[in-house]
C-alpha positions as a Python dict, from the first residue, in 0.01 Angstrom:
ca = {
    (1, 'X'): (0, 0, 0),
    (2, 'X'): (-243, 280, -150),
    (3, 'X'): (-445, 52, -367),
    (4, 'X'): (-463, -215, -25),
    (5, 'X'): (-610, 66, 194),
    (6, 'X'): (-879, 193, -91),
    (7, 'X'): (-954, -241, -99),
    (8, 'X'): (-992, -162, 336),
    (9, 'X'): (-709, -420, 428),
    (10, 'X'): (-601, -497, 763),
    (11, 'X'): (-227, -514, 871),
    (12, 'X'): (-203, -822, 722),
    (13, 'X'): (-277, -694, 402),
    (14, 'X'): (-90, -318, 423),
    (15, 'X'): (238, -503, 442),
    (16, 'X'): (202, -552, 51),
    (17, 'X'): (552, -668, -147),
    (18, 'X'): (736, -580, 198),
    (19, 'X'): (591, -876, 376),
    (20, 'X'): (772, -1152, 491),
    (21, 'X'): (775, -1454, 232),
    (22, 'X'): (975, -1685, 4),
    (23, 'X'): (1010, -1439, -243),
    (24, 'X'): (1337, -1164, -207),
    (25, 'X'): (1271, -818, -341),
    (26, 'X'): (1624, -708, -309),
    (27, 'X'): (1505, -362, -493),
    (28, 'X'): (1169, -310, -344),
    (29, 'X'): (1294, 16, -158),
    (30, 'X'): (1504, 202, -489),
    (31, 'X'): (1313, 447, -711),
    (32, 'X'): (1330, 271, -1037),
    (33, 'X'): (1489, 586, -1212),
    (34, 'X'): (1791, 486, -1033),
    (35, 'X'): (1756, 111, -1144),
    (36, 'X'): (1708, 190, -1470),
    (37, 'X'): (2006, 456, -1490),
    (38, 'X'): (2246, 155, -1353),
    (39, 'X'): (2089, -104, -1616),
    (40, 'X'): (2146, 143, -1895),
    (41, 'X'): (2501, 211, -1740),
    (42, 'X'): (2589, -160, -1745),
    (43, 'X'): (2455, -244, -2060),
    (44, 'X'): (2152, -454, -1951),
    (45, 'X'): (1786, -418, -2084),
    (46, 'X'): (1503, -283, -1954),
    (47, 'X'): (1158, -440, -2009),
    (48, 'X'): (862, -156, -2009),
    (49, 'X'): (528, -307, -1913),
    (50, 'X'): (314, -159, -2136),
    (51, 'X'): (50, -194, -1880),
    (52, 'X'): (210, 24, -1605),
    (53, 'X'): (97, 330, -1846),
    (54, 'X'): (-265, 222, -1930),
    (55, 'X'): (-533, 430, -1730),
    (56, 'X'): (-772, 111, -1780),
    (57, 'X'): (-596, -60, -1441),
    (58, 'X'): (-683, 142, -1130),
    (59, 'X'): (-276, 69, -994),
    (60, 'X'): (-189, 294, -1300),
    (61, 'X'): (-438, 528, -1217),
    (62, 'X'): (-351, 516, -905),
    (63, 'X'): (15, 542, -917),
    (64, 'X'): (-17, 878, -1220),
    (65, 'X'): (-312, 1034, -1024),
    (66, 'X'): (-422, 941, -743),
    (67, 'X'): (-49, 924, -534),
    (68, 'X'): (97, 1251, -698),
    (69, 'X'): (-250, 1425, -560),
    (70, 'X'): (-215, 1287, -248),
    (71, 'X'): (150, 1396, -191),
    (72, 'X'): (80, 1761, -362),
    (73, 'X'): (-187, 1787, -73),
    (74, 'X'): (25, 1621, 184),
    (75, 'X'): (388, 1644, 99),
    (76, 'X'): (540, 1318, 264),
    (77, 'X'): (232, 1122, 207),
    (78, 'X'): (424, 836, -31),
    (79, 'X'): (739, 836, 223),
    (80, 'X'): (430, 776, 527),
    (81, 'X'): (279, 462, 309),
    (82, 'X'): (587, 327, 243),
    (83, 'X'): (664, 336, 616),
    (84, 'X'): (313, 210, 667),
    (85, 'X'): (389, -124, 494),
    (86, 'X'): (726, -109, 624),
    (87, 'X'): (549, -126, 1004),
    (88, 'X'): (305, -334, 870),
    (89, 'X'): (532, -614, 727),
    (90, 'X'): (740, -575, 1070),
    (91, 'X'): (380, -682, 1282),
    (92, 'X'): (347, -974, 987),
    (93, 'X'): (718, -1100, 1067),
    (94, 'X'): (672, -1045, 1442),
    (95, 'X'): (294, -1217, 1455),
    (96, 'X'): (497, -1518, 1249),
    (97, 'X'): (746, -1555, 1482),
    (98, 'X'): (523, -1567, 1809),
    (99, 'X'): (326, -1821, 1564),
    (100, 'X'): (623, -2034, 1501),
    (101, 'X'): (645, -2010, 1897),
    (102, 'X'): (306, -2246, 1917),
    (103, 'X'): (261, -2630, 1834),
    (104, 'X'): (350, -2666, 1489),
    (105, 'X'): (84, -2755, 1199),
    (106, 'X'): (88, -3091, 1129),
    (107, 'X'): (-47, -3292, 824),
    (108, 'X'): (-316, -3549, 931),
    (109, 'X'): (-507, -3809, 673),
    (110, 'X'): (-805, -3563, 756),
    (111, 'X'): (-605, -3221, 621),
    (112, 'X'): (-433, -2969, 805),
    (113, 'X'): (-461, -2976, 1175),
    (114, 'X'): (-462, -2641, 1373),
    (115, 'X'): (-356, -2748, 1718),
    (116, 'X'): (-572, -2524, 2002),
    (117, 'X'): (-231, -2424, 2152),
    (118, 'X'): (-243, -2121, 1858),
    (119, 'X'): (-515, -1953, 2031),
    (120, 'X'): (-428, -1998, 2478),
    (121, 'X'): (-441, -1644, 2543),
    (122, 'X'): (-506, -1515, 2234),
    (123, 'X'): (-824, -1259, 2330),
    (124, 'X'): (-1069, -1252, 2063),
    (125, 'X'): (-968, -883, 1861),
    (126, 'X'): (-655, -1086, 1770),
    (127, 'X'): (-801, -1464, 1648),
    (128, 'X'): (-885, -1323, 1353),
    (129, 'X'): (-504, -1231, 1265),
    (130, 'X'): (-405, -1588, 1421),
    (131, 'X'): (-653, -1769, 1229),
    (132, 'X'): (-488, -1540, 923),
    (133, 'X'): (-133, -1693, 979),
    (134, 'X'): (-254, -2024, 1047),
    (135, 'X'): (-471, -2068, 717),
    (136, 'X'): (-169, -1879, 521),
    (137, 'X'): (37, -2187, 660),
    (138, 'X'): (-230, -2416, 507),
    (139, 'X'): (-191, -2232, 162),
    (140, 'X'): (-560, -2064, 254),
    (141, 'X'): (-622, -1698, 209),
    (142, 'X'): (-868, -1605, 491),
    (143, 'X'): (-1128, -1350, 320),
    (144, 'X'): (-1355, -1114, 539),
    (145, 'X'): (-1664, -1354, 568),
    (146, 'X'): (-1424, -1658, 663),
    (147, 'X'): (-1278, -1442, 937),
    (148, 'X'): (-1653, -1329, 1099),
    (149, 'X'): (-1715, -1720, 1089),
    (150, 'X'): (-1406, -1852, 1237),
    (151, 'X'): (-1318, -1544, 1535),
    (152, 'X'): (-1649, -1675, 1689),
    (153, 'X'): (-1558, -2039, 1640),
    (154, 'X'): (-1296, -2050, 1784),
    (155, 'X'): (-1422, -1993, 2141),
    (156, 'X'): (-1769, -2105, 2134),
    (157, 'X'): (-1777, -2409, 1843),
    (158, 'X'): (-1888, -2689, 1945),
    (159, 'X'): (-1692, -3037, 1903),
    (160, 'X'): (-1774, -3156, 1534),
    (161, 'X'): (-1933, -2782, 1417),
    (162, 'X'): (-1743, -2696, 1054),
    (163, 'X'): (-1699, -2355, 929),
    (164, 'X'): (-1703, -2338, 526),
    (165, 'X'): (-1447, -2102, 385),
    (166, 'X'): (-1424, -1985, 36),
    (167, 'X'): (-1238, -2218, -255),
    (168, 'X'): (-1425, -2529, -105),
    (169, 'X'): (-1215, -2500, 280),
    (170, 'X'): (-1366, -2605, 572),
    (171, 'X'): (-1267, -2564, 934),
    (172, 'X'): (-1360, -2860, 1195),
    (173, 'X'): (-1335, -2810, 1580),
    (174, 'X'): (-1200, -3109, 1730),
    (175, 'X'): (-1126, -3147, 2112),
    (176, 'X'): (-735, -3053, 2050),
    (177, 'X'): (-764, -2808, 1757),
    (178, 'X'): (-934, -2749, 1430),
}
């Protein structure tokens, strides 16, 4: 969550491992003393990432320096981020569900089609977080400059304008949806 807010994510991004997806993280809230202490109990190896020590990677030194700072300054600070992305993940699984509320995205010879039912009533502060879950669905990561295009499009595009995203990915305004 640390190394999101120094990259200036939004709550889409602050969510981190906690956010809702395919993949289970049954651990992802145990200290991994603990995990390692019931591994070694049980028998069962422990792979060391070599990488998790090297000060080369700004998560390591991040995680060695930059986090035990922060909570020698601020005691709590590590049990406030964690809560952070623990809020954070709940918007994500909330915003997902009030998506999965709206027409569903359908496959079209064209691509992926966006039906304008996401956005009725959706003021424009929150298209950009709309346009995030509906490009996510798509397999599309929205970056910053994607989301200044599209927020705007989507209320004053005209029929036929295209927004280029990154990777290639454009968006089309149709009369029923992009």
């Amino acid at each position: 969550v640390l190394l999101r807010l120094l990259r200036h994510a939004g709550a889409r991004g602050l969510a981190g491992l906690a956010a809702p997806g395919p993949v289970r993280r049954p651990f992802l809230a145990l200290a991994r003393a603990p995990i390692n202490a019931f591994a070694s109990a049980a028998g069962l190896p422990v792979v060391h990432d070599p990488a998790n020590d090297d000060p080369a990677f700004l998560r390591t030194r991040v995680r060695h320096a930059l986090l035990p700072a922060l909570e020698r300054a601020e005691p709590g600070f590590r049990d406030w981020l964690v809560a952070l992305g623990d809020r954070a993940a709940a918007w994500r699984a909330d915003l997902a569900a009030w998506c999965d509320s709206r027409s569903v995205i359908v496959d079209t010879p064209a691509g992926r089609r966006v039906p304008a039912a996401w956005f009725d009533g959706v003021p424009p502060a929150a298209a950009a977080h709309v346009w995030a879950e509906a490009l996510a669905r798509c397999g599309v990561t929205l970056d910053r400059r994607g989301t200044d295009r599209l927020v705007p499009f989507t209320t004053d595009g005209r029929l036929g304008g295209v927004v280029p995203l990154s990777a290639g990915v454009r968006v089309r305004r149709e009369r029923d949806g992009w």
